[in-house]
PDB file of C-alpha atoms and ligand atoms in Angstrom:
ATOM      1  CA  MET X   1     -31.532 -56.340  63.970  1.00 48.00           C
ATOM      2  CA  PRO X   2     -33.826 -55.645  66.816  1.00 55.00           C
ATOM      3  CA  SER X   3     -32.500 -55.945  70.216  1.00 66.00           C
ATOM      4  CA  LEU X   4     -34.498 -57.945  71.985  1.00 79.00           C
ATOM      5  CA  ASN X   5     -35.157 -57.236  76.256  1.00 87.00           C
ATOM      6  CA  ILE X   6     -35.094 -60.984  76.596  1.00 93.00           C
ATOM      7  CA  GLN X   7     -31.537 -62.436  77.160  1.00 93.00           C
ATOM      8  CA  ARG X   8     -29.914 -65.442  77.952  1.00 94.00           C
ATOM      9  CA  ASN X   9     -30.192 -66.929  81.273  1.00 95.00           C
ATOM     10  CA  ASP X  10     -32.995 -64.806  81.897  1.00 95.00           C
ATOM     11  CA  ARG X  11     -35.655 -66.307  84.111  1.00 96.00           C
ATOM     12  CA  VAL X  12     -39.134 -66.039  81.835  1.00 97.00           C
ATOM     13  CA  GLN X  13     -43.015 -66.964  82.316  1.00 97.00           C
ATOM     14  CA  VAL X  14     -44.395 -68.164  79.343  1.00 97.00           C
ATOM     15  CA  ILE X  15     -48.018 -66.228  78.840  1.00 96.00           C
ATOM     16  CA  ALA X  16     -49.799 -67.649  75.832  1.00 93.00           C
ATOM     17  CA  GLY X  17     -50.309 -71.121  74.625  1.00 90.00           C
ATOM     18  CA  SER X  18     -50.005 -74.085  75.551  1.00 89.00           C
ATOM     19  CA  ASP X  19     -47.292 -73.901  78.114  1.00 95.00           C
ATOM     20  CA  ARG X  20     -48.768 -70.911  79.467  1.00 96.00           C
ATOM     21  CA  GLY X  21     -47.861 -70.346  83.111  1.00 96.00           C
ATOM     22  CA  LYS X  22     -44.469 -72.252  82.827  1.00 97.00           C
ATOM     23  CA  GLN X  23     -41.282 -70.864  84.011  1.00 97.00           C
ATOM     24  CA  GLY X  24     -37.825 -72.057  82.565  1.00 97.00           C
ATOM     25  CA  ARG X  25     -34.733 -69.762  81.976  1.00 96.00           C
ATOM     26  CA  VAL X  26     -33.941 -68.893  78.105  1.00 97.00           C
ATOM     27  CA  LEU X  27     -31.505 -71.217  76.610  1.00 96.00           C
ATOM     28  CA  ARG X  28     -31.097 -69.485  73.088  1.00 96.00           C
ATOM     29  CA  VAL X  29     -32.058 -65.912  71.758  1.00 95.00           C
ATOM     30  CA  ILE X  30     -32.719 -65.889  67.845  1.00 95.00           C
ATOM     31  CA  PRO X  31     -32.866 -62.643  67.178  1.00 92.00           C
ATOM     32  CA  GLU X  32     -33.334 -62.989  63.203  1.00 93.00           C
ATOM     33  CA  SER X  33     -37.056 -64.264  64.041  1.00 94.00           C
ATOM     34  CA  SER X  34     -36.993 -62.630  67.160  1.00 95.00           C
ATOM     35  CA  LYS X  35     -37.650 -65.528  68.994  1.00 96.00           C
ATOM     36  CA  VAL X  36     -36.413 -68.005  72.340  1.00 97.00           C
ATOM     37  CA  LEU X  37     -35.761 -71.188  73.266  1.00 97.00           C
ATOM     38  CA  VAL X  38     -37.114 -71.454  76.893  1.00 97.00           C
ATOM     39  CA  GLU X  39     -35.946 -74.608  79.129  1.00 96.00           C
ATOM     40  CA  HIS X  40     -38.666 -77.320  79.592  1.00 94.00           C
ATOM     41  CA  VAL X  41     -41.567 -75.021  77.376  1.00 96.00           C
ATOM     42  CA  ARG X  42     -42.797 -76.062  74.167  1.00 94.00           C
ATOM     43  CA  ILE X  43     -41.074 -79.775  74.560  1.00 93.00           C
ATOM     44  CA  VAL X  44     -41.353 -81.492  70.724  1.00 93.00           C
ATOM     45  CA  LYS X  45     -40.890 -85.140  70.127  1.00 93.00           C
ATOM     46  CA  LYS X  46     -38.745 -85.851  67.473  1.00 90.00           C
ATOM     47  CA  ASN X  47     -37.135 -88.807  66.000  1.00 92.00           C
ATOM     48  CA  VAL X  48     -33.881 -89.893  66.176  1.00 90.00           C
ATOM     49  CA  ARG X  49     -32.399 -92.593  63.732  1.00 91.00           C
ATOM     50  CA  PRO X  50     -29.866 -94.747  65.137  1.00 93.00           C
ATOM     51  CA  ASN X  51     -26.347 -93.664  64.149  1.00 90.00           C
ATOM     52  CA  PRO X  52     -23.703 -96.358  65.159  1.00 92.00           C
ATOM     53  CA  GLN X  53     -20.728 -94.393  64.272  1.00 92.00           C
ATOM     54  CA  LYS X  54     -21.746 -91.230  66.360  1.00 90.00           C
ATOM     55  CA  ASN X  55     -22.828 -93.941  69.370  1.00 89.00           C
ATOM     56  CA  ILE X  56     -26.448 -92.117  68.918  1.00 87.00           C
ATOM     57  CA  LYS X  57     -29.300 -94.646  69.886  1.00 88.00           C
ATOM     58  CA  GLY X  58     -32.285 -94.255  67.500  1.00 90.00           C
ATOM     59  CA  GLY X  59     -35.858 -93.943  69.640  1.00 92.00           C
ATOM     60  CA  ILE X  60     -37.637 -90.358  70.516  1.00 93.00           C
ATOM     61  CA  ALA X  61     -35.513 -87.503  71.858  1.00 90.00           C
ATOM     62  CA  GLU X  62     -37.063 -84.607  73.539  1.00 91.00           C
ATOM     63  CA  GLN X  63     -36.372 -80.953  72.464  1.00 92.00           C
ATOM     64  CA  GLU X  64     -37.344 -77.527  73.217  1.00 94.00           C
ATOM     65  CA  ALA X  65     -38.892 -75.911  69.935  1.00 95.00           C
ATOM     66  CA  PRO X  66     -38.506 -71.710  69.832  1.00 96.00           C
ATOM     67  CA  ILE X  67     -41.677 -69.086  70.673  1.00 96.00           C
ATOM     68  CA  HIS X  68     -41.510 -66.073  70.100  1.00 96.00           C
ATOM     69  CA  VAL X  69     -40.687 -63.051  72.552  1.00 95.00           C
ATOM     70  CA  SER X  70     -44.077 -61.814  72.963  1.00 94.00           C
ATOM     71  CA  ASN X  71     -45.375 -65.037  74.644  1.00 96.00           C
ATOM     72  CA  VAL X  72     -42.802 -64.803  77.452  1.00 96.00           C
ATOM     73  CA  MET X  73     -42.676 -62.043  79.980  1.00 96.00           C
ATOM     74  CA  LEU X  74     -39.487 -61.433  82.114  1.00 95.00           C
ATOM     75  CA  VAL X  75     -39.828 -62.599  85.671  1.00 95.00           C
ATOM     76  CA  CYS X  76     -38.346 -60.229  88.281  1.00 94.00           C
ATOM     77  CA  PRO X  77     -36.786 -61.497  91.555  1.00 91.00           C
ATOM     78  CA  ASN X  78     -39.435 -59.412  94.079  1.00 93.00           C
ATOM     79  CA  CYS X  79     -42.398 -59.496  92.180  1.00 94.00           C
ATOM     80  CA  GLY X  80     -43.060 -62.355  89.576  1.00 94.00           C
ATOM     81  CA  PRO X  81     -43.462 -61.839  85.748  1.00 95.00           C
ATOM     82  CA  THR X  82     -43.588 -58.201  84.411  1.00 94.00           C
ATOM     83  CA  ARG X  83     -42.790 -55.348  82.134  1.00 93.00           C
ATOM     84  CA  ILE X  84     -39.343 -54.484  81.464  1.00 92.00           C
ATOM     85  CA  GLY X  85     -38.293 -51.035  81.304  1.00 93.00           C
ATOM     86  CA  HIS X  86     -34.973 -49.337  80.905  1.00 92.00           C
ATOM     87  CA  LYS X  87     -33.051 -46.652  82.586  1.00 92.00           C
ATOM     88  CA  PHE X  88     -29.134 -45.294  82.297  1.00 92.00           C
ATOM     89  CA  GLU X  89     -26.542 -46.032  85.352  1.00 90.00           C
ATOM     90  CA  GLY X  90     -23.925 -43.672  84.537  1.00 91.00           C
ATOM     91  CA  ASP X  91     -24.105 -44.267  80.450  1.00 90.00           C
ATOM     92  CA  LYS X  92     -24.983 -47.554  80.611  1.00 89.00           C
ATOM     93  CA  LYS X  93     -28.484 -48.798  79.786  1.00 89.00           C
ATOM     94  CA  VAL X  94     -29.817 -51.501  82.083  1.00 91.00           C
ATOM     95  CA  ARG X  95     -33.273 -53.105  81.962  1.00 94.00           C
ATOM     96  CA  VAL X  96     -35.111 -52.615  85.058  1.00 95.00           C
ATOM     97  CA  CYS X  97     -38.671 -54.005  86.601  1.00 95.00           C
ATOM     98  CA  ARG X  98     -41.749 -51.415  85.754  1.00 95.00           C
ATOM     99  CA  LYS X  99     -43.133 -52.505  88.708  1.00 95.00           C
ATOM    100  CA  CYS X 100     -40.768 -52.048  91.434  1.00 96.00           C
ATOM    101  CA  ASP X 101     -37.728 -50.652  89.652  1.00 93.00           C
ATOM    102  CA  GLN X 102     -35.357 -53.320  90.391  1.00 92.00           C
ATOM    103  CA  THR X 103     -32.424 -53.702  88.055  1.00 92.00           C
ATOM    104  CA  ILE X 104     -32.375 -56.708  86.470  1.00 90.00           C
ATOM    105  CA  GLU X 105     -29.321 -58.417  85.630  1.00 82.00           C
ATOM    106  CA  ASN X 106     -28.212 -59.277  82.302  1.00 78.00           C
ATOM    107  CA  LYS X 107     -26.403 -62.674  83.183  1.00 71.00           C
ATOM    108  CA  LYS X 108     -25.587 -63.695  79.524  1.00 66.00           C
ATOM    109  CA  LYS X 109     -22.037 -64.565  79.650  1.00 60.00           C
TER     110      LYS X 109
HETATM  111 ZN1  LIG V   1     -40.121 -56.342  90.313  1.00 55.45          ZN
END
């Protein structure tokens, strides 16, 4: 399984598609298809059928749809959207901003 540079809770900017320029937090990473779910990005409307047993009202729900990781860039706290490099801190591999060399924390919990 390929490991992705983007991780859950990262801040990313969309660089392609109709949501280009939008920023959001990564809600979910789907390594199998190299896709990510980004908060408030690629919102799709979904019809929801009422289900009184689960107390769900019918209507239209809005939901994020996954987008490919190649369509997003990680946002560096210093310089904005950036490419990611890697370096070793001791024996730990960390992600760094290619522009300013800042370590980009892994906020995944
Ligand atoms: Zn930077």
